[in-house]
């Protein structure tokens, strides 16, 4: 099991949605059908059982029209290497600034 959410992002970059267990990295990188604030990129299932996966597949088939390949690619682009580096740099700079400010007192 890949737990960092990379495989669903690779699928999204190709314009394809994901059916994933609702845990780990997929929850951080993918957007489920139940969210109304952004186009969906995945169908999640809560339990690692045949029945739960079967229900997720049926849910996916019923909602297939809701998955927009362009929106999927845009979601994947949010995790691009350059964006990751910028966010990491911004985070580290903010923490460093906070640390320096505490020492100045």
One Martini backbone bead per residue (centre of mass of N, CA, C, O) as a GRO file, in nm:
protein
  105
    1UNK     BB    1   0.093   0.037   0.025
    2UNK     BB    2   0.041   0.367  -0.062
    3UNK     BB    3   0.072   0.659   0.178
    4UNK     BB    4   0.132   0.957   0.015
    5UNK     BB    5  -0.044   1.022  -0.263
    6UNK     BB    6   0.101   0.975  -0.546
    7UNK     BB    7  -0.071   0.791  -0.724
    8UNK     BB    8  -0.324   0.975  -0.742
    9UNK     BB    9  -0.165   1.210  -0.873
   10UNK     BB   10  -0.082   1.060  -1.128
   11UNK     BB   11  -0.369   1.013  -1.222
   12UNK     BB   12  -0.456   1.312  -1.227
   13UNK     BB   13  -0.241   1.401  -1.438
   14UNK     BB   14  -0.411   1.202  -1.646
   15UNK     BB   15  -0.730   1.252  -1.575
   16UNK     BB   16  -0.773   1.045  -1.326
   17UNK     BB   17  -0.938   0.890  -1.097
   18UNK     BB   18  -0.999   0.770  -0.756
   19UNK     BB   19  -0.994   0.471  -0.560
   20UNK     BB   20  -0.992   0.498  -0.196
   21UNK     BB   21  -0.876   0.471   0.099
   22UNK     BB   22  -0.965   0.647   0.400
   23UNK     BB   23  -0.630   0.716   0.409
   24UNK     BB   24  -0.379   0.900   0.432
   25UNK     BB   25  -0.265   1.068   0.153
   26UNK     BB   26  -0.533   1.075  -0.007
   27UNK     BB   27  -0.668   1.285   0.191
   28UNK     BB   28  -0.453   1.518   0.108
   29UNK     BB   29  -0.480   1.502  -0.228
   30UNK     BB   30  -0.782   1.439  -0.231
   31UNK     BB   31  -1.127   1.475  -0.356
   32UNK     BB   32  -1.429   1.414  -0.258
   33UNK     BB   33  -1.761   1.394  -0.337
   34UNK     BB   34  -1.869   1.540  -0.064
   35UNK     BB   35  -1.741   1.787  -0.165
   36UNK     BB   36  -1.823   2.143  -0.252
   37UNK     BB   37  -1.537   2.322  -0.293
   38UNK     BB   38  -1.458   2.099  -0.518
   39UNK     BB   39  -1.356   1.905  -0.745
   40UNK     BB   40  -1.348   1.585  -0.788
   41UNK     BB   41  -1.090   1.297  -0.750
   42UNK     BB   42  -1.261   1.094  -0.554
   43UNK     BB   43  -1.326   0.774  -0.405
   44UNK     BB   44  -1.421   0.668  -0.087
   45UNK     BB   45  -1.334   0.412   0.155
   46UNK     BB   46  -1.347   0.298   0.495
   47UNK     BB   47  -1.315  -0.011   0.431
   48UNK     BB   48  -1.116  -0.315   0.394
   49UNK     BB   49  -1.350  -0.433   0.182
   50UNK     BB   50  -1.535  -0.570  -0.058
   51UNK     BB   51  -1.794  -0.411  -0.006
   52UNK     BB   52  -1.674  -0.124   0.003
   53UNK     BB   53  -1.548  -0.135  -0.277
   54UNK     BB   54  -1.806  -0.196  -0.433
   55UNK     BB   55  -1.951   0.066  -0.353
   56UNK     BB   56  -1.738   0.258  -0.474
   57UNK     BB   57  -1.771   0.167  -0.764
   58UNK     BB   58  -2.071   0.241  -0.787
   59UNK     BB   59  -2.031   0.538  -0.715
   60UNK     BB   60  -1.845   0.603  -0.947
   61UNK     BB   61  -2.035   0.525  -1.181
   62UNK     BB   62  -2.262   0.736  -1.095
   63UNK     BB   63  -2.021   0.989  -1.093
   64UNK     BB   64  -1.843   1.010  -1.353
   65UNK     BB   65  -1.945   1.299  -1.462
   66UNK     BB   66  -1.781   1.466  -1.222
   67UNK     BB   67  -1.514   1.404  -1.375
   68UNK     BB   68  -1.256   1.634  -1.456
   69UNK     BB   69  -0.966   1.625  -1.618
   70UNK     BB   70  -0.876   1.920  -1.572
   71UNK     BB   71  -0.917   1.921  -1.262
   72UNK     BB   72  -0.724   1.692  -1.205
   73UNK     BB   73  -0.469   1.832  -1.317
   74UNK     BB   74  -0.481   2.078  -1.128
   75UNK     BB   75  -0.448   1.922  -0.866
   76UNK     BB   76  -0.171   1.801  -0.930
   77UNK     BB   77  -0.024   2.080  -0.970
   78UNK     BB   78  -0.029   2.156  -0.658
   79UNK     BB   79   0.224   1.920  -0.632
   80UNK     BB   80   0.451   2.042  -0.749
   81UNK     BB   81   0.778   2.084  -0.701
   82UNK     BB   82   0.787   2.397  -0.698
   83UNK     BB   83   0.560   2.429  -0.490
   84UNK     BB   84   0.681   2.264  -0.266
   85UNK     BB   85   0.937   2.433  -0.230
   86UNK     BB   86   0.798   2.699  -0.164
   87UNK     BB   87   0.636   2.603   0.084
   88UNK     BB   88   0.879   2.506   0.245
   89UNK     BB   89   1.035   2.770   0.251
   90UNK     BB   90   0.812   2.940   0.385
   91UNK     BB   91   0.792   2.773   0.641
   92UNK     BB   92   1.090   2.790   0.734
   93UNK     BB   93   1.107   3.099   0.745
   94UNK     BB   94   0.886   3.139   0.955
   95UNK     BB   95   1.014   2.969   1.182
   96UNK     BB   96   1.280   3.128   1.193
   97UNK     BB   97   1.156   3.402   1.261
   98UNK     BB   98   1.025   3.310   1.525
   99UNK     BB   99   1.286   3.225   1.664
  100UNK     BB  100   1.429   3.501   1.653
  101UNK     BB  101   1.211   3.661   1.808
  102UNK     BB  102   1.241   3.503   2.077
  103UNK     BB  103   1.552   3.568   2.123
  104UNK     BB  104   1.525   3.892   2.138
  105UNK     BB  105   1.389   3.899   2.442
   0.00000   0.00000   0.00000
